[in-house]
Tab-separated table of C-alpha atoms in Angstrom:
chain	number	residue	atom	x	y	z
A	1	MET	CA	-10.923	6.235	-5.359
A	2	HIS	CA	-13.284	8.967	-4.309
A	3	GLY	CA	-15.781	8.829	-7.222
A	4	SER	CA	-17.830	6.079	-8.851
A	5	PRO	CA	-18.186	5.217	-12.549
A	6	ALA	CA	-20.883	7.261	-14.310
A	7	ALA	CA	-21.962	4.281	-16.413
A	8	GLY	CA	-22.327	1.903	-13.513
A	9	ALA	CA	-19.808	-0.453	-11.931
A	10	ASP	CA	-21.415	-3.463	-13.677
A	11	ARG	CA	-19.750	-2.050	-16.903
A	12	VAL	CA	-16.247	-1.768	-15.401
A	13	LEU	CA	-13.499	-4.407	-15.996
A	14	LEU	CA	-10.414	-3.964	-13.868
A	15	CYS	CA	-7.317	-6.043	-14.469
A	16	ALA	CA	-3.949	-5.901	-12.883
A	17	GLY	CA	-0.541	-7.354	-13.590
A	18	GLU	CA	0.663	-9.464	-10.670
A	19	TYR	CA	4.210	-8.010	-11.060
A	20	ASP	CA	3.186	-4.416	-11.871
A	21	ARG	CA	5.295	-1.760	-10.005
A	22	ILE	CA	3.321	1.106	-11.506
A	23	ALA	CA	-0.280	0.312	-10.797
A	24	ALA	CA	-0.106	-2.260	-7.847
A	25	ALA	CA	-2.580	-5.170	-8.004
A	26	ALA	CA	-3.609	-4.408	-4.356
A	27	ASP	CA	-4.566	-0.795	-5.370
A	28	ILE	CA	-6.603	-2.027	-8.371
A	29	GLU	CA	-8.278	-4.665	-6.150
A	30	ALA	CA	-9.154	-1.900	-3.585
A	31	LEU	CA	-10.921	0.081	-6.307
A	32	HIS	CA	-12.807	-3.131	-7.304
A	33	GLN	CA	-14.035	-3.444	-3.710
A	34	ARG	CA	-15.254	0.119	-3.726
A	35	TRP	CA	-17.002	-0.341	-7.079
A	36	SER	CA	-19.445	-3.197	-6.246
A	37	GLY	CA	-20.429	-5.061	-9.334
A	38	SER	CA	-17.120	-4.368	-11.194
A	39	ASP	CA	-15.107	-7.401	-12.620
A	40	TYR	CA	-11.502	-7.844	-11.399
A	41	PHE	CA	-8.836	-10.220	-12.418
A	42	THR	CA	-5.023	-10.482	-12.559
A	43	VAL	CA	-2.570	-11.857	-14.982
A	44	PRO	CA	1.029	-13.040	-14.439
A	45	GLN	CA	2.851	-10.089	-15.988
A	46	GLY	CA	4.174	-6.513	-15.337
A	47	HIS	CA	2.395	-3.208	-16.128
A	48	PHE	CA	0.870	-4.048	-19.473
A	49	ALA	CA	1.418	-6.663	-22.193
A	50	TYR	CA	-0.287	-8.772	-24.746
A	51	ARG	CA	-1.437	-11.442	-22.170
A	52	MET	CA	-3.522	-8.786	-20.290
A	53	MET	CA	-4.965	-7.526	-23.657
A	54	ARG	CA	-6.116	-10.939	-24.780
A	55	GLU	CA	-7.817	-11.743	-21.434
A	56	THR	CA	-9.405	-8.352	-21.319
A	57	TRP	CA	-10.950	-8.651	-24.749
A	58	ARG	CA	-12.140	-12.151	-23.978
A	59	ARG	CA	-13.874	-10.972	-20.812
A	60	LEU	CA	-15.430	-7.896	-22.552
A	61	VAL	CA	-16.847	-10.174	-25.283
A	62	GLU	CA	-18.217	-12.661	-22.686
A	63	ARG	CA	-20.005	-9.854	-20.835
A	64	GLY	CA	-21.384	-8.440	-24.077
A	65	LEU	CA	-19.652	-5.129	-23.563
A	66	ILE	CA	-18.098	-5.129	-27.163
């Protein structure tokens, strides 16, 4: 939370599982607020699963990052 992305926040995609007990969505959202220009979204799941992966890839393609 103390640094900033070297490549620029506009190239950062942050996603959180709504039921994640390891990386709380509120903490990920706070990081998004600090990194102005980053993209943030949540998915209805726990720490990590295929739903998040599909949505992450879709957003990366939309933004032209891959």
